[in-house]
Coordinates of C-alpha atoms in Angstrom, one line a residue:
M1 CA 54.4 -79.8 -140.0
V2 CA 54.6 -76.3 -141.4
Y3 CA 55.6 -73.4 -139.3
I4 CA 54.7 -70.1 -140.9
N5 CA 54.4 -68.0 -138.0
Y6 CA 52.9 -68.3 -134.4
S7 CA 49.6 -66.7 -135.1
L8 CA 49.0 -68.8 -138.3
K9 CA 50.5 -72.1 -136.7
S10 CA 47.2 -73.7 -135.5
K11 CA 45.5 -72.9 -138.9
Y12 CA 48.2 -74.7 -140.9
I13 CA 48.4 -77.5 -138.5
K14 CA 44.5 -78.0 -139.0
L15 CA 45.0 -77.6 -142.7
N16 CA 47.7 -80.2 -143.0
I17 CA 45.5 -82.8 -141.1
S18 CA 42.8 -82.0 -143.6
L19 CA 45.0 -82.3 -146.6
K20 CA 46.6 -85.5 -145.7
E21 CA 43.1 -87.0 -145.3
K22 CA 41.7 -85.6 -148.6
T23 CA 44.3 -84.8 -151.2
L24 CA 46.3 -87.4 -153.0
F25 CA 49.1 -86.4 -155.4
S26 CA 50.2 -88.5 -158.4
I27 CA 54.0 -88.1 -159.2
I28 CA 55.0 -89.3 -162.5
V29 CA 58.7 -90.1 -163.3
P30 CA 59.7 -91.3 -166.7
V31 CA 62.9 -93.1 -166.5
Y32 CA 65.4 -93.9 -169.3
N33 CA 69.3 -94.3 -168.7
V34 CA 69.6 -92.3 -165.8
E35 CA 71.3 -94.5 -163.2
K36 CA 73.8 -91.6 -162.2
Y37 CA 70.9 -89.5 -161.0
L38 CA 68.0 -91.7 -160.4
D39 CA 68.6 -92.6 -156.7
K40 CA 68.9 -88.8 -155.8
C41 CA 65.5 -88.1 -157.6
L42 CA 63.6 -90.9 -155.9
A43 CA 65.2 -90.3 -152.5
S44 CA 63.8 -86.7 -152.7
I45 CA 60.3 -88.0 -153.4
L46 CA 60.5 -90.5 -150.6
R47 CA 61.5 -87.6 -148.1
Q48 CA 58.3 -85.6 -148.9
T49 CA 56.9 -84.2 -145.8
F50 CA 53.5 -84.6 -147.4
K51 CA 52.8 -88.1 -147.2
N52 CA 49.6 -88.7 -149.2
F53 CA 51.0 -89.5 -152.7
E54 CA 51.7 -92.3 -155.2
C55 CA 54.9 -92.2 -157.3
I56 CA 54.4 -93.7 -160.6
I57 CA 57.8 -94.6 -162.3
I58 CA 57.7 -95.5 -165.9
D59 CA 60.6 -97.6 -167.1
D60 CA 61.0 -96.6 -170.7
G61 CA 63.2 -99.8 -171.4
S62 CA 66.2 -98.6 -169.7
P63 CA 69.4 -100.6 -170.7
D64 CA 71.4 -99.4 -167.7
N65 CA 71.1 -100.0 -163.9
S66 CA 68.1 -98.0 -163.7
N67 CA 65.8 -101.0 -163.1
A68 CA 67.7 -102.1 -159.9
I69 CA 67.3 -98.6 -158.3
I70 CA 63.7 -98.6 -159.2
D71 CA 63.0 -102.0 -157.8
K72 CA 64.8 -100.8 -154.5
Y73 CA 62.1 -98.1 -154.0
V74 CA 59.2 -100.3 -155.0
K75 CA 60.2 -102.7 -152.3
L76 CA 60.9 -100.2 -149.7
D77 CA 57.5 -98.1 -150.1
Q78 CA 54.3 -99.2 -151.3
R79 CA 53.5 -95.8 -152.5
F80 CA 56.1 -96.4 -155.4
K81 CA 54.9 -98.2 -158.4
V82 CA 56.5 -99.0 -161.7
I83 CA 55.4 -99.7 -165.2
H84 CA 58.0 -101.4 -167.5
Q85 CA 57.6 -100.9 -171.2
K86 CA 59.8 -101.0 -174.3
N87 CA 61.6 -97.8 -175.2
M88 CA 58.9 -95.5 -176.8
G89 CA 60.1 -92.3 -175.7
I90 CA 59.3 -89.8 -173.0
S91 CA 55.8 -88.8 -174.2
V92 CA 54.6 -92.2 -174.3
A93 CA 56.0 -92.7 -170.8
R94 CA 54.3 -89.7 -169.4
N95 CA 51.0 -90.6 -170.9
A96 CA 51.1 -93.9 -169.5
G97 CA 51.6 -92.4 -166.0
L98 CA 48.7 -89.9 -166.7
D99 CA 46.4 -92.8 -167.7
I100 CA 46.6 -94.7 -164.4
A101 CA 47.1 -91.9 -162.0
K102 CA 44.6 -91.8 -159.2
G103 CA 45.3 -88.6 -157.5
E104 CA 43.3 -85.5 -157.9
Y105 CA 46.4 -83.6 -158.5
V106 CA 49.5 -84.7 -160.7
V107 CA 53.0 -83.4 -160.8
F108 CA 55.8 -84.5 -163.1
V109 CA 59.5 -84.9 -162.2
D110 CA 62.1 -85.7 -164.5
S111 CA 64.4 -88.7 -163.3
D112 CA 67.7 -86.8 -163.7
D113 CA 66.2 -83.8 -161.4
Y114 CA 65.1 -83.8 -157.8
I115 CA 62.7 -81.9 -155.5
A116 CA 62.8 -80.0 -152.1
D117 CA 61.4 -82.1 -149.1
D118 CA 58.4 -79.8 -148.8
Y119 CA 57.6 -79.7 -152.5
L120 CA 54.2 -81.3 -152.2
E121 CA 53.4 -79.5 -148.9
K122 CA 53.8 -76.2 -150.3
F123 CA 51.5 -77.1 -153.3
A124 CA 48.9 -78.5 -151.0
L125 CA 48.8 -75.5 -148.8
K126 CA 48.4 -73.2 -151.8
I127 CA 45.7 -75.2 -153.0
A128 CA 43.9 -75.3 -149.8
D129 CA 44.2 -71.6 -149.5
T130 CA 43.3 -70.5 -153.0
D131 CA 41.3 -73.6 -154.6
A132 CA 43.8 -73.1 -157.5
D133 CA 43.7 -75.5 -160.6
I134 CA 47.3 -75.2 -161.1
V135 CA 50.3 -74.0 -158.8
I136 CA 53.6 -73.0 -160.3
C137 CA 56.9 -72.7 -158.0
G138 CA 60.3 -71.4 -158.7
F139 CA 63.2 -73.8 -159.5
I140 CA 66.9 -73.9 -159.4
E141 CA 69.1 -74.8 -162.4
D142 CA 71.8 -76.8 -161.2
Y143 CA 75.1 -76.4 -163.4
K144 CA 78.3 -78.1 -162.6
D145 CA 80.1 -75.0 -160.8
Y146 CA 77.0 -72.7 -160.3
E147 CA 73.4 -72.4 -160.0
K148 CA 70.6 -70.2 -161.5
N149 CA 67.4 -69.3 -159.6
K150 CA 64.1 -68.6 -161.2
V151 CA 60.9 -67.4 -159.4
F152 CA 57.6 -66.6 -160.9
T153 CA 55.0 -63.8 -159.7
A154 CA 51.9 -62.5 -161.6
E155 CA 49.0 -60.4 -160.7
S156 CA 46.3 -62.6 -162.4
T157 CA 45.7 -65.9 -163.9
E158 CA 45.1 -64.2 -167.3
V159 CA 48.8 -62.7 -167.1
I160 CA 50.1 -66.0 -166.4
K161 CA 48.4 -67.6 -169.4
Q162 CA 49.9 -65.0 -171.7
N163 CA 53.3 -65.5 -170.1
L164 CA 53.1 -69.2 -170.7
L165 CA 51.7 -69.0 -174.2
A166 CA 54.3 -66.5 -175.4
D167 CA 57.2 -68.2 -173.6
V168 CA 57.9 -65.3 -171.4
W169 CA 57.7 -68.2 -168.7
P170 CA 59.1 -71.5 -169.7
S171 CA 56.2 -74.0 -170.3
Y172 CA 58.1 -77.0 -168.7
V173 CA 55.8 -79.8 -167.5
W174 CA 57.7 -79.8 -164.1
N175 CA 57.9 -77.2 -161.4
K176 CA 54.0 -77.1 -161.6
C177 CA 51.1 -78.9 -160.0
Y178 CA 48.0 -79.7 -162.0
K179 CA 44.4 -80.7 -161.2
K180 CA 44.2 -83.9 -163.1
D181 CA 40.9 -83.1 -164.8
L182 CA 42.5 -80.2 -166.8
F183 CA 44.1 -82.8 -169.0
G184 CA 41.0 -84.3 -170.2
D185 CA 42.0 -86.0 -173.4
I186 CA 45.2 -83.8 -173.9
R187 CA 48.1 -85.9 -173.9
F188 CA 51.8 -85.5 -174.8
P189 CA 52.6 -85.8 -178.6
I190 CA 54.6 -88.8 -179.5
G191 CA 57.9 -88.4 -181.4
M192 CA 58.1 -84.7 -180.8
V193 CA 61.3 -83.0 -178.9
Y194 CA 59.6 -80.2 -177.3
E195 CA 56.5 -82.1 -176.0
D196 CA 56.1 -79.7 -173.0
L197 CA 55.7 -76.7 -175.4
L198 CA 53.0 -78.6 -177.2
T199 CA 50.9 -79.6 -174.1
I200 CA 51.3 -77.5 -171.2
P201 CA 50.0 -74.2 -172.4
A202 CA 46.8 -76.0 -173.7
V203 CA 46.4 -77.5 -170.2
C204 CA 46.8 -74.2 -168.5
L205 CA 44.2 -72.6 -170.8
N206 CA 41.8 -75.1 -169.2
A207 CA 42.5 -73.8 -165.7
K208 CA 40.1 -71.2 -164.0
R209 CA 42.7 -70.2 -161.4
I210 CA 46.5 -70.5 -161.5
E211 CA 48.7 -69.4 -158.5
C212 CA 52.4 -69.1 -157.9
I213 CA 54.5 -69.6 -155.0
P214 CA 58.0 -67.9 -154.4
D215 CA 59.7 -70.7 -153.1
K216 CA 62.3 -72.4 -155.1
L217 CA 61.4 -76.2 -154.8
Y218 CA 62.5 -77.9 -158.0
Y219 CA 66.1 -78.6 -159.0
Y220 CA 66.6 -78.8 -162.7
N221 CA 69.8 -80.9 -163.7
R222 CA 71.7 -79.0 -166.2
Q223 CA 74.8 -81.2 -165.9
N224 CA 73.2 -84.3 -167.8
V225 CA 74.7 -83.9 -171.3
N226 CA 72.7 -86.9 -172.5
S227 CA 69.4 -84.8 -171.9
I228 CA 67.1 -84.8 -174.9
T229 CA 67.3 -81.1 -175.3
A230 CA 70.9 -80.6 -174.5
Q231 CA 71.9 -80.4 -178.4
K232 CA 69.7 -78.5 -180.7
T233 CA 69.5 -80.0 -184.3
V234 CA 67.2 -78.8 -187.3
K235 CA 64.6 -81.4 -186.4
K236 CA 64.4 -80.3 -182.8
L237 CA 64.1 -76.5 -184.0
Y238 CA 61.4 -77.7 -186.3
D239 CA 59.4 -79.3 -183.6
L240 CA 60.0 -76.0 -181.6
F241 CA 58.5 -74.1 -184.6
L242 CA 55.4 -76.4 -184.6
G243 CA 54.9 -75.9 -180.9
R244 CA 55.1 -72.0 -181.4
M245 CA 52.7 -72.1 -184.3
K246 CA 50.2 -74.2 -182.1
N247 CA 50.4 -71.9 -179.3
R248 CA 49.8 -69.0 -181.7
R249 CA 46.6 -70.7 -182.9
L250 CA 45.5 -71.2 -179.3
A251 CA 46.1 -67.6 -178.4
V252 CA 43.9 -66.6 -181.4
E253 CA 41.1 -69.2 -180.6
R254 CA 41.1 -68.2 -176.8
N255 CA 41.6 -64.5 -177.3
V256 CA 44.8 -64.4 -175.3
D257 CA 46.6 -61.1 -175.7
C258 CA 50.3 -62.3 -176.4
L259 CA 50.6 -62.5 -180.2
K260 CA 53.1 -59.6 -180.5
A261 CA 55.7 -61.1 -177.9
L262 CA 54.9 -64.7 -179.5
D263 CA 55.5 -63.4 -183.1
K264 CA 58.9 -61.9 -182.1
I265 CA 60.0 -65.4 -180.7
I266 CA 58.7 -67.3 -183.9
V267 CA 60.5 -65.0 -186.2
K268 CA 63.8 -65.4 -184.4
E269 CA 63.5 -69.2 -184.1
T270 CA 62.3 -69.6 -187.5
M271 CA 65.3 -67.9 -189.0
K272 CA 67.6 -69.9 -186.9
C273 CA 65.9 -73.2 -188.0
L274 CA 66.3 -72.1 -191.7
F275 CA 69.9 -71.1 -191.3
R276 CA 70.7 -74.7 -189.8
Q277 CA 68.5 -76.4 -192.5
Y278 CA 70.6 -74.6 -195.3
N279 CA 73.9 -75.8 -193.5
D280 CA 72.7 -79.4 -192.4
N281 CA 69.8 -80.2 -195.0
E282 CA 67.8 -82.5 -192.4
L283 CA 64.3 -81.4 -193.2
F284 CA 61.9 -82.5 -195.9
E285 CA 61.1 -80.1 -198.6
A286 CA 57.4 -79.7 -197.4
Q287 CA 58.8 -78.8 -194.0
E288 CA 61.2 -76.4 -195.3
Q289 CA 58.3 -74.8 -197.4
E290 CA 56.2 -74.7 -194.2
I291 CA 58.8 -72.6 -192.3
C292 CA 59.3 -70.3 -195.3
A293 CA 55.6 -69.7 -195.6
S294 CA 55.5 -68.6 -192.0
L295 CA 58.4 -66.3 -192.2
K296 CA 57.2 -64.7 -195.6
E297 CA 53.8 -64.0 -193.9
R298 CA 55.6 -62.0 -191.1
L299 CA 57.8 -60.4 -193.6
D300 CA 54.8 -59.3 -195.7
K301 CA 53.0 -57.9 -192.6
S302 CA 56.2 -55.9 -191.6
E303 CA 56.5 -57.9 -188.5
I304 CA 60.2 -58.2 -188.8
N305 CA 62.0 -55.3 -187.5
G306 CA 65.4 -54.1 -188.3
L307 CA 67.4 -53.8 -191.6
R308 CA 69.9 -56.8 -190.8
N309 CA 66.8 -59.0 -189.7
R310 CA 65.0 -58.2 -193.0
F311 CA 68.0 -58.5 -195.2
W312 CA 68.7 -62.1 -193.8
V313 CA 65.0 -63.1 -194.1
K314 CA 65.1 -62.1 -197.7
M315 CA 68.1 -64.3 -198.1
L316 CA 66.5 -67.2 -196.6
L317 CA 63.3 -66.9 -198.5
A318 CA 65.6 -66.5 -201.8
K319 CA 67.4 -69.8 -200.7
R320 CA 70.8 -68.3 -200.9
K321 CA 72.0 -71.4 -199.1
K322 CA 75.7 -70.9 -199.3
L323 CA 75.6 -67.5 -197.8
C324 CA 73.2 -68.4 -195.2
A325 CA 75.0 -71.6 -194.2
W326 CA 78.2 -69.3 -193.7
Y327 CA 76.2 -67.1 -191.5
A328 CA 74.8 -70.0 -189.5
R329 CA 78.5 -71.0 -188.7
F330 CA 79.5 -67.5 -188.2
R331 CA 76.8 -66.9 -185.6
G332 CA 77.4 -70.3 -183.9
Y333 CA 74.0 -71.8 -185.2
C334 CA 75.8 -75.1 -186.1

């Protein structure tokens, strides 16, 4: 039960009873090779103070001992369900969970992370108070020897959408609760590294109301060196570029005022991608040309500020590969 203060206590007791009867949350947990962290993740879900949930675990062909840990929780509590599939990647796993989710609201938890005991309860209370389509909470980045805290506040839903599209706020799929209907036919793209970036902004644009809660309720594991995004390659940077460009098109189509901020990020990351490409040569020629065309467009429109930036953009577009490869190593891009 939640204790906010004495005057509001009876209101929240009634609210909790009502929510427990009416609101079902679907928690989607994709699993691959995380036996070191998985028990802590699932235990945090089992401890939820808000009890009306289903936990859909997608075993994405894990070759380690993750299966045994999953089976323990499925036998322990009927709210835990498992889908076994051959290894097809995190996007396929999340999509599989979405396709069978019965909850009115869905949340995603990565299997090497964990959540606060009142994670769902805080979401449910905010939804009951505001009828929000999406609720965003703060999170803690858990490093080996220290932590970083991130909390989000905004004056309106429109500002939140601007922040997510321009990546002022990270468009992680976790640390958010979504009304399931917002996804419609939107699904995570298969074979892409930054699948969150290519999905969550579009989902958020479908929301009529987005709310934030100041509590830090999600624990993001920064210690897992095997995480997909732990090491950036040219291919990953290219996927990031595609995500940024998709969000730019969405901003134009939906008339979201964030292009100036988004273009600065696109220029910076496009340059970094080309520097690494000229050092590692991993992209196809058509992909390289696509990136160059975007950078040239921004150079022609004078969207690139600073003499040094303009100089290096011209070197990149002129394909001064040896010079650019040296600069990439000098700046630690490789």
